[in-house]
Amino acid sequence: MQIGARLFEGPGPFLMGVVNVTPDSFSDGGRYLDPTQAVEQAERLAGEGADLVDLGGESTRPGAAPVDAEEERRRVVPVIERLRARGFRLPISIDTSKASVARAALEAGADLVNDVSALIDPALATVVARAGTPIVVMHSRGTPADMASRAGYVDLLSEVAAELRAALARAAIWGIPAERIILDPGLGFAKTPAQTVELLARVAELKALGRPLLVGPSRKRFIGELTGAPIESRLPGTLAAVTACVLAGVELIRVHDVAAARQASQVAQALRSAGGSPLLR
Ligand code: HH2
């Protein structure tokens, strides 16, 4: 898939480095709210081996306070403009569910949209369809305010797959061809920690949807539930999850700690190429 000036082809895995330009993101809130710090962090992640970066101006953690579009634009657009002015060479993804933020970010130099709302807004779809960029369509239910109460599934895997398939159908109607869509099971979004573990363990089944997969396990609550580790100490658990993603054939992995994830993914990819993954049999 062409994303910006780069071609993402082959088995990957490609690493998406996270830069949250927010005061309240669950693991790095407040650290990169200042545009200078956000720019430095994006450049640091590029130096660590990120293949693309994901900029977000609104936290999506459960119960996060909504941010209006103007404030979200004010947070992310200057960062994109500065990165492009400085010759930043990686594709930039804009993590937003708001059409006006996506439009402004794409105009400022972003290359793709990361939509954590499972593409429910036709206005956002129209922006992406007109721009002709790729989009990440992530599975979720409801909003960060109510998603925790919507984690009722009879058959988790088939319901997530069916809801992603429905999002692909909406995208087609709204003018976004399947070739431009990356699918994401949405770890932790309208899922309990136990459901998140099941989804990660069975993520290879979602390859039947026929699109590249992106998975975001980084520092998430299921790791804390399994290990008791606080957010700032979840890197080892994150790397175990990154390894599982690579062995399952996931193409893109969204992480905060790119250098460490790069090493884990290189080893996991070597194991996978050597034919040793039972997940693939
Ligand atoms: N997870 C988060 C945010 N955006 N996008 C995709 N496609 N997949 C994910 O799993 C995903 C995502 C949550 O993590 P983070 O950005 O660190 O936190 P916050 O939402 O609090 O800013």
mmCIF file of C-alpha atoms and ligand atoms in Angstrom:
data_model
loop_
_atom_site.group_PDB
_atom_site.id
_atom_site.type_symbol
_atom_site.label_atom_id
_atom_site.label_comp_id
_atom_site.label_asym_id
_atom_site.label_seq_id
_atom_site.Cartn_x
_atom_site.Cartn_y
_atom_site.Cartn_z
ATOM 1 C CA MET A 1 0.000 0.000 0.000
ATOM 2 C CA GLN A 2 1.280 3.444 -0.900
ATOM 3 C CA ILE A 3 1.273 5.764 2.136
ATOM 4 C CA GLY A 4 2.638 9.198 1.387
ATOM 5 C CA ALA A 5 5.950 8.816 -0.408
ATOM 6 C CA ARG A 6 6.460 5.274 0.909
ATOM 7 C CA LEU A 7 5.349 1.880 -0.219
ATOM 8 C CA PHE A 8 4.345 -0.500 2.564
ATOM 9 C CA GLU A 9 4.671 -3.889 0.979
ATOM 10 C CA GLY A 10 5.909 -7.295 1.930
ATOM 11 C CA PRO A 11 5.332 -8.992 5.256
ATOM 12 C CA GLY A 12 6.343 -6.038 7.398
ATOM 13 C CA PRO A 13 5.915 -5.635 10.243
ATOM 14 C CA PHE A 14 5.924 -1.872 10.035
ATOM 15 C CA LEU A 15 6.062 0.147 13.236
ATOM 16 C CA MET A 16 3.805 3.122 13.846
ATOM 17 C CA GLY A 17 5.275 5.375 16.558
ATOM 18 C CA VAL A 18 2.772 7.194 18.787
ATOM 19 C CA VAL A 19 2.954 10.914 19.577
ATOM 20 C CA ASN A 20 0.063 12.114 21.735
ATOM 21 C CA VAL A 21 -0.309 15.894 21.640
ATOM 22 C CA THR A 22 -2.690 15.806 24.604
ATOM 23 C CA PRO A 23 -2.692 16.705 28.305
ATOM 24 C CA ASP A 24 -4.477 13.483 29.311
ATOM 25 C CA SER A 25 -3.449 10.438 27.217
ATOM 26 C CA PHE A 26 -3.289 7.379 29.422
ATOM 27 C CA SER A 27 0.464 6.791 29.252
ATOM 28 C CA ASP A 28 2.139 9.957 27.971
ATOM 29 C CA GLY A 29 -0.446 12.690 28.584
ATOM 30 C CA GLY A 30 1.119 16.140 28.916
ATOM 31 C CA ARG A 31 4.594 15.132 27.739
ATOM 32 C CA TYR A 32 4.258 16.329 24.147
ATOM 33 C CA LEU A 33 1.513 18.964 24.371
ATOM 34 C CA ASP A 34 4.045 21.611 23.459
ATOM 35 C CA PRO A 35 4.586 21.481 19.661
ATOM 36 C CA THR A 36 8.368 21.654 20.047
ATOM 37 C CA GLN A 37 8.336 18.562 22.260
ATOM 38 C CA ALA A 38 5.933 16.751 19.933
ATOM 39 C CA VAL A 39 8.197 17.473 16.960
ATOM 40 C CA GLU A 40 11.232 16.252 18.899
ATOM 41 C CA GLN A 41 9.416 13.070 19.899
ATOM 42 C CA ALA A 42 8.366 12.333 16.291
ATOM 43 C CA GLU A 43 11.969 12.834 15.162
ATOM 44 C CA ARG A 44 13.223 10.656 18.022
ATOM 45 C CA LEU A 45 10.824 7.858 17.017
ATOM 46 C CA ALA A 46 11.961 8.179 13.389
ATOM 47 C CA GLY A 47 15.551 7.827 14.600
ATOM 48 C CA GLU A 48 14.572 4.699 16.548
ATOM 49 C CA GLY A 49 13.289 3.070 13.359
ATOM 50 C CA ALA A 50 9.599 3.988 13.138
ATOM 51 C CA ASP A 51 8.108 3.457 9.671
ATOM 52 C CA LEU A 52 5.406 6.074 10.242
ATOM 53 C CA VAL A 53 4.162 8.219 13.132
ATOM 54 C CA ASP A 54 0.655 8.660 14.504
ATOM 55 C CA LEU A 55 -0.253 12.078 15.923
ATOM 56 C CA GLY A 56 -3.286 12.395 18.155
ATOM 57 C CA GLY A 57 -4.843 15.517 19.679
ATOM 58 C CA GLU A 58 -7.570 13.788 21.703
ATOM 59 C CA SER A 59 -7.232 11.002 24.257
ATOM 60 C CA THR A 60 -9.424 7.978 23.617
ATOM 61 C CA ARG A 61 -8.872 6.296 26.976
ATOM 62 C CA PRO A 62 -12.110 5.151 28.618
ATOM 63 C CA GLY A 63 -13.849 8.122 30.191
ATOM 64 C CA ALA A 64 -11.569 10.741 28.556
ATOM 65 C CA ALA A 65 -13.047 14.228 28.263
ATOM 66 C CA PRO A 66 -14.088 15.054 24.677
ATOM 67 C CA VAL A 67 -12.103 17.805 22.938
ATOM 68 C CA ASP A 68 -13.728 20.200 20.485
ATOM 69 C CA ALA A 69 -12.517 20.218 16.895
ATOM 70 C CA GLU A 70 -10.903 23.637 17.104
ATOM 71 C CA GLU A 71 -8.780 22.682 20.110
ATOM 72 C CA GLU A 72 -7.833 19.345 18.513
ATOM 73 C CA ARG A 73 -6.740 21.137 15.306
ATOM 74 C CA ARG A 74 -4.805 23.700 17.339
ATOM 75 C CA ARG A 75 -2.855 20.859 18.971
ATOM 76 C CA VAL A 76 -1.948 18.788 15.915
ATOM 77 C CA VAL A 77 -1.748 21.066 12.861
ATOM 78 C CA PRO A 78 1.298 23.121 14.008
ATOM 79 C CA VAL A 79 3.162 19.870 14.751
ATOM 80 C CA ILE A 80 2.498 18.517 11.242
ATOM 81 C CA GLU A 81 3.449 21.854 9.662
ATOM 82 C CA ARG A 82 6.698 22.038 11.605
ATOM 83 C CA LEU A 83 7.619 18.436 10.843
ATOM 84 C CA ARG A 84 7.050 18.979 7.124
ATOM 85 C CA ALA A 85 8.953 22.302 7.189
ATOM 86 C CA ARG A 86 11.886 20.441 8.766
ATOM 87 C CA GLY A 87 11.873 17.812 6.007
ATOM 88 C CA PHE A 88 10.466 14.972 8.161
ATOM 89 C CA ARG A 89 10.557 12.009 5.799
ATOM 90 C CA LEU A 90 8.104 9.520 7.336
ATOM 91 C CA PRO A 91 4.400 9.292 6.611
ATOM 92 C CA ILE A 92 2.293 11.019 9.265
ATOM 93 C CA SER A 93 -0.985 9.529 10.413
ATOM 94 C CA ILE A 94 -3.611 11.717 12.073
ATOM 95 C CA ASP A 95 -5.443 9.940 14.886
ATOM 96 C CA THR A 96 -8.866 11.581 14.796
ATOM 97 C CA SER A 97 -12.516 10.792 14.278
ATOM 98 C CA LYS A 98 -13.417 14.354 13.326
ATOM 99 C CA ALA A 99 -13.770 15.305 9.662
ATOM 100 C CA SER A 100 -12.576 18.893 10.090
ATOM 101 C CA VAL A 101 -9.461 17.801 12.006
ATOM 102 C CA ALA A 102 -8.666 15.154 9.387
ATOM 103 C CA ARG A 103 -9.068 17.703 6.580
ATOM 104 C CA ALA A 104 -6.813 20.286 8.257
ATOM 105 C CA ALA A 105 -4.194 17.640 9.088
ATOM 106 C CA LEU A 106 -4.128 16.265 5.533
ATOM 107 C CA GLU A 107 -3.814 19.811 4.160
ATOM 108 C CA ALA A 108 -0.904 20.430 6.555
ATOM 109 C CA GLY A 109 0.937 17.359 5.254
ATOM 110 C CA ALA A 110 -0.461 14.249 6.949
ATOM 111 C CA ASP A 111 -0.670 11.142 4.757
ATOM 112 C CA LEU A 112 -3.360 8.965 6.292
ATOM 113 C CA VAL A 113 -6.183 9.019 8.825
ATOM 114 C CA ASN A 114 -6.414 6.749 11.867
ATOM 115 C CA ASP A 115 -10.078 6.583 12.857
ATOM 116 C CA VAL A 116 -10.773 4.893 16.200
ATOM 117 C CA SER A 117 -14.548 5.202 15.786
ATOM 118 C CA ALA A 118 -14.891 2.377 13.208
ATOM 119 C CA LEU A 119 -15.877 4.841 10.486
ATOM 120 C CA ILE A 120 -19.295 5.918 11.666
ATOM 121 C CA ASP A 121 -19.137 9.489 10.346
ATOM 122 C CA PRO A 122 -19.896 9.949 6.617
ATOM 123 C CA ALA A 123 -18.270 13.406 6.754
ATOM 124 C CA LEU A 124 -14.936 11.865 7.786
ATOM 125 C CA ALA A 125 -15.288 9.257 5.047
ATOM 126 C CA THR A 126 -15.922 12.000 2.498
ATOM 127 C CA VAL A 127 -12.737 13.839 3.522
ATOM 128 C CA VAL A 128 -10.716 10.633 3.112
ATOM 129 C CA ALA A 129 -12.447 9.677 -0.148
ATOM 130 C CA ARG A 130 -11.720 13.117 -1.652
ATOM 131 C CA ALA A 131 -8.116 13.157 -0.444
ATOM 132 C CA GLY A 132 -7.526 9.644 -1.789
ATOM 133 C CA THR A 133 -5.440 8.683 1.249
ATOM 134 C CA PRO A 134 -5.404 5.409 3.168
ATOM 135 C CA ILE A 135 -7.402 5.101 6.389
ATOM 136 C CA VAL A 136 -7.077 2.886 9.445
ATOM 137 C CA VAL A 137 -10.535 1.693 10.443
ATOM 138 C CA MET A 138 -10.434 0.510 14.045
ATOM 139 C CA HIS A 139 -13.121 -1.592 15.682
ATOM 140 C CA SER A 140 -14.896 0.009 18.606
ATOM 141 C CA ARG A 141 -18.373 0.521 19.943
ATOM 142 C CA GLY A 142 -19.802 3.803 21.211
ATOM 143 C CA THR A 143 -17.534 6.572 22.483
ATOM 144 C CA PRO A 144 -14.716 6.638 25.050
ATOM 145 C CA ALA A 145 -17.398 7.732 27.551
ATOM 146 C CA ASP A 146 -19.597 4.643 27.133
ATOM 147 C CA MET A 147 -17.461 1.993 25.388
ATOM 148 C CA ALA A 148 -16.674 0.118 28.615
ATOM 149 C CA SER A 149 -20.387 -0.680 29.018
ATOM 150 C CA ARG A 150 -20.653 -1.962 25.443
ATOM 151 C CA ALA A 151 -18.276 -4.900 25.737
ATOM 152 C CA GLY A 152 -21.035 -7.534 25.587
ATOM 153 C CA TYR A 153 -20.225 -10.210 22.988
ATOM 154 C CA VAL A 154 -21.650 -13.699 22.447
ATOM 155 C CA ASP A 155 -18.872 -14.597 20.006
ATOM 156 C CA LEU A 156 -16.103 -11.998 20.234
ATOM 157 C CA LEU A 157 -14.130 -12.851 17.100
ATOM 158 C CA SER A 158 -17.061 -13.217 14.751
ATOM 159 C CA GLU A 159 -18.751 -10.070 16.044
ATOM 160 C CA VAL A 160 -15.580 -7.952 15.697
ATOM 161 C CA ALA A 161 -15.036 -9.396 12.200
ATOM 162 C CA ALA A 162 -18.669 -8.747 11.211
ATOM 163 C CA GLU A 163 -18.522 -5.165 12.498
ATOM 164 C CA LEU A 164 -15.253 -4.519 10.614
ATOM 165 C CA ARG A 165 -16.858 -6.007 7.489
ATOM 166 C CA ALA A 166 -19.798 -3.630 7.942
ATOM 167 C CA ALA A 167 -17.326 -0.726 8.205
ATOM 168 C CA LEU A 168 -15.716 -1.845 4.914
ATOM 169 C CA ALA A 169 -19.172 -1.849 3.307
ATOM 170 C CA ARG A 170 -19.935 1.664 4.633
ATOM 171 C CA ALA A 171 -16.553 2.840 3.365
ATOM 172 C CA ALA A 172 -17.312 1.500 -0.129
ATOM 173 C CA ILE A 173 -20.670 3.299 -0.203
ATOM 174 C CA TRP A 174 -18.971 6.500 0.970
ATOM 175 C CA GLY A 175 -16.315 6.309 -1.767
ATOM 176 C CA ILE A 176 -13.320 4.682 -0.067
ATOM 177 C CA PRO A 177 -12.199 1.534 -1.877
ATOM 178 C CA ALA A 178 -11.093 -1.463 0.192
ATOM 179 C CA GLU A 179 -7.543 -1.184 -1.244
ATOM 180 C CA ARG A 180 -7.054 1.962 0.853
ATOM 181 C CA ILE A 181 -8.206 0.482 4.141
ATOM 182 C CA ILE A 182 -6.166 -0.947 7.007
ATOM 183 C CA LEU A 183 -8.207 -2.768 9.668
ATOM 184 C CA ASP A 184 -7.573 -2.752 13.421
ATOM 185 C CA PRO A 185 -9.321 -4.941 16.019
ATOM 186 C CA GLY A 186 -9.153 -2.097 18.583
ATOM 187 C CA LEU A 187 -7.448 -3.655 21.604
ATOM 188 C CA GLY A 188 -9.078 -2.283 24.757
ATOM 189 C CA PHE A 189 -11.810 -0.409 22.893
ATOM 190 C CA ALA A 190 -15.208 -1.746 24.042
ATOM 191 C CA LYS A 191 -13.355 -4.872 25.217
ATOM 192 C CA THR A 192 -12.535 -6.104 28.689
ATOM 193 C CA PRO A 193 -8.908 -7.054 29.397
ATOM 194 C CA ALA A 194 -9.852 -10.759 28.994
ATOM 195 C CA GLN A 195 -11.534 -10.061 25.647
ATOM 196 C CA THR A 196 -8.486 -8.076 24.558
ATOM 197 C CA VAL A 197 -6.257 -11.069 25.309
ATOM 198 C CA GLU A 198 -8.559 -13.378 23.322
ATOM 199 C CA LEU A 199 -8.611 -10.971 20.376
ATOM 200 C CA LEU A 200 -4.825 -10.668 20.364
ATOM 201 C CA ALA A 201 -4.402 -14.450 20.600
ATOM 202 C CA ARG A 202 -6.729 -14.969 17.637
ATOM 203 C CA VAL A 203 -5.874 -11.879 15.583
ATOM 204 C CA ALA A 204 -4.606 -14.001 12.666
ATOM 205 C CA GLU A 205 -8.228 -15.021 12.048
ATOM 206 C CA LEU A 206 -8.953 -11.427 11.010
ATOM 207 C CA LYS A 207 -6.626 -11.854 8.034
ATOM 208 C CA ALA A 208 -9.640 -13.493 6.379
ATOM 209 C CA LEU A 209 -11.033 -9.958 5.973
ATOM 210 C CA GLY A 210 -8.443 -9.534 3.238
ATOM 211 C CA ARG A 211 -6.919 -6.256 4.396
ATOM 212 C CA PRO A 212 -3.641 -5.365 6.145
ATOM 213 C CA LEU A 213 -4.011 -5.373 9.929
ATOM 214 C CA LEU A 214 -2.807 -2.786 12.430
ATOM 215 C CA VAL A 215 -2.732 -3.637 16.141
ATOM 216 C CA GLY A 216 -2.080 -1.281 19.073
ATOM 217 C CA PRO A 217 -1.119 -3.197 22.244
ATOM 218 C CA SER A 218 1.282 -0.608 23.668
ATOM 219 C CA ARG A 219 1.174 -0.187 27.472
ATOM 220 C CA LYS A 220 -2.525 -1.081 27.557
ATOM 221 C CA ARG A 221 -4.637 -2.107 30.529
ATOM 222 C CA PHE A 222 -4.742 -5.824 29.680
ATOM 223 C CA ILE A 223 -0.969 -5.894 30.332
ATOM 224 C CA GLY A 224 -1.537 -4.277 33.720
ATOM 225 C CA GLU A 225 -4.307 -6.753 34.549
ATOM 226 C CA LEU A 226 -2.097 -9.721 33.626
ATOM 227 C CA THR A 227 1.043 -8.528 35.389
ATOM 228 C CA GLY A 228 0.116 -5.916 37.966
ATOM 229 C CA ALA A 229 2.576 -3.532 36.273
ATOM 230 C CA PRO A 230 1.726 0.172 36.364
ATOM 231 C CA ILE A 231 1.515 2.007 33.023
ATOM 232 C CA GLU A 232 5.132 3.224 33.068
ATOM 233 C CA SER A 233 6.434 -0.335 33.592
ATOM 234 C CA ARG A 234 4.544 -2.168 30.835
ATOM 235 C CA LEU A 235 7.270 -2.288 28.190
ATOM 236 C CA PRO A 236 8.171 -5.981 28.712
ATOM 237 C CA GLY A 237 4.489 -6.952 28.443
ATOM 238 C CA THR A 238 4.132 -4.727 25.386
ATOM 239 C CA LEU A 239 7.060 -6.523 23.731
ATOM 240 C CA ALA A 240 5.425 -9.908 24.367
ATOM 241 C CA ALA A 241 2.313 -8.576 22.634
ATOM 242 C CA VAL A 242 4.395 -7.162 19.757
ATOM 243 C CA THR A 243 5.960 -10.603 19.334
ATOM 244 C CA ALA A 244 2.518 -12.216 19.194
ATOM 245 C CA CYS A 245 1.438 -9.703 16.541
ATOM 246 C CA VAL A 246 4.469 -10.431 14.360
ATOM 247 C CA LEU A 247 4.045 -14.205 14.666
ATOM 248 C CA ALA A 248 0.392 -13.793 13.693
ATOM 249 C CA GLY A 249 1.370 -11.907 10.539
ATOM 250 C CA VAL A 250 0.088 -8.461 11.584
ATOM 251 C CA GLU A 251 1.433 -5.891 9.126
ATOM 252 C CA LEU A 252 1.478 -2.716 11.277
ATOM 253 C CA ILE A 253 2.025 -2.363 15.022
ATOM 254 C CA ARG A 254 1.320 0.854 16.922
ATOM 255 C CA VAL A 255 3.758 1.458 19.797
ATOM 256 C CA HIS A 256 5.144 4.197 22.028
ATOM 257 C CA ASP A 257 8.578 2.550 22.465
ATOM 258 C CA VAL A 258 9.826 2.122 18.931
ATOM 259 C CA ALA A 259 13.454 1.110 19.521
ATOM 260 C CA ALA A 260 12.483 -1.743 21.842
ATOM 261 C CA ALA A 261 9.601 -2.846 19.622
ATOM 262 C CA ARG A 262 11.915 -2.788 16.585
ATOM 263 C CA GLN A 263 14.260 -5.262 18.267
ATOM 264 C CA ALA A 264 11.402 -7.522 19.401
ATOM 265 C CA SER A 265 9.826 -7.460 15.949
ATOM 266 C CA GLN A 266 13.128 -8.253 14.207
ATOM 267 C CA VAL A 267 13.595 -11.357 16.344
ATOM 268 C CA ALA A 268 9.945 -12.397 15.992
ATOM 269 C CA GLN A 269 10.086 -11.868 12.233
ATOM 270 C CA ALA A 270 13.188 -14.066 11.997
ATOM 271 C CA LEU A 271 11.378 -16.806 13.940
ATOM 272 C CA ARG A 272 8.360 -16.442 11.708
ATOM 273 C CA SER A 273 10.471 -16.662 8.541
ATOM 274 C CA ALA A 274 12.180 -19.746 9.936
ATOM 275 C CA GLY A 275 8.762 -21.368 10.016
ATOM 276 C CA GLY A 276 8.522 -21.738 13.758
ATOM 277 C CA SER A 277 5.224 -20.079 14.538
ATOM 278 C CA PRO A 278 2.478 -22.439 15.693
ATOM 279 C CA LEU A 279 0.162 -19.435 15.297
ATOM 280 C CA LEU A 280 0.579 -19.831 11.549
ATOM 281 C CA ARG A 281 -0.251 -23.526 11.333
HETATM 282 N N1 HH2 B 1 -5.058 2.933 20.694
HETATM 283 C C1 HH2 B 1 -5.062 4.179 21.220
HETATM 284 C C2 HH2 B 1 -5.221 5.300 20.381
HETATM 285 N N2 HH2 B 1 -5.342 5.162 19.045
HETATM 286 N N3 HH2 B 1 -5.442 3.777 17.142
HETATM 287 C C3 HH2 B 1 -5.452 2.556 16.600
HETATM 288 N N4 HH2 B 1 -5.580 2.428 15.275
HETATM 289 N N5 HH2 B 1 -5.320 1.426 17.361
HETATM 290 C C4 HH2 B 1 -5.191 1.485 18.725
HETATM 291 O O1 HH2 B 1 -5.107 0.410 19.378
HETATM 292 C C5 HH2 B 1 -5.197 2.782 19.336
HETATM 293 C C6 HH2 B 1 -5.333 3.920 18.496
HETATM 294 C C7 HH2 B 1 -4.889 4.361 22.682
HETATM 295 O O2 HH2 B 1 -3.555 4.577 23.028
HETATM 296 P P1 HH2 B 1 -2.861 6.012 23.245
HETATM 297 O O3 HH2 B 1 -2.864 6.825 21.998
HETATM 298 O O4 HH2 B 1 -1.534 5.822 23.836
HETATM 299 O O5 HH2 B 1 -3.727 6.704 24.378
HETATM 300 P P2 HH2 B 1 -4.843 7.827 24.385
HETATM 301 O O6 HH2 B 1 -5.985 7.372 23.538
HETATM 302 O O7 HH2 B 1 -5.189 7.971 25.837
HETATM 303 O O8 HH2 B 1 -4.248 9.087 23.805
#
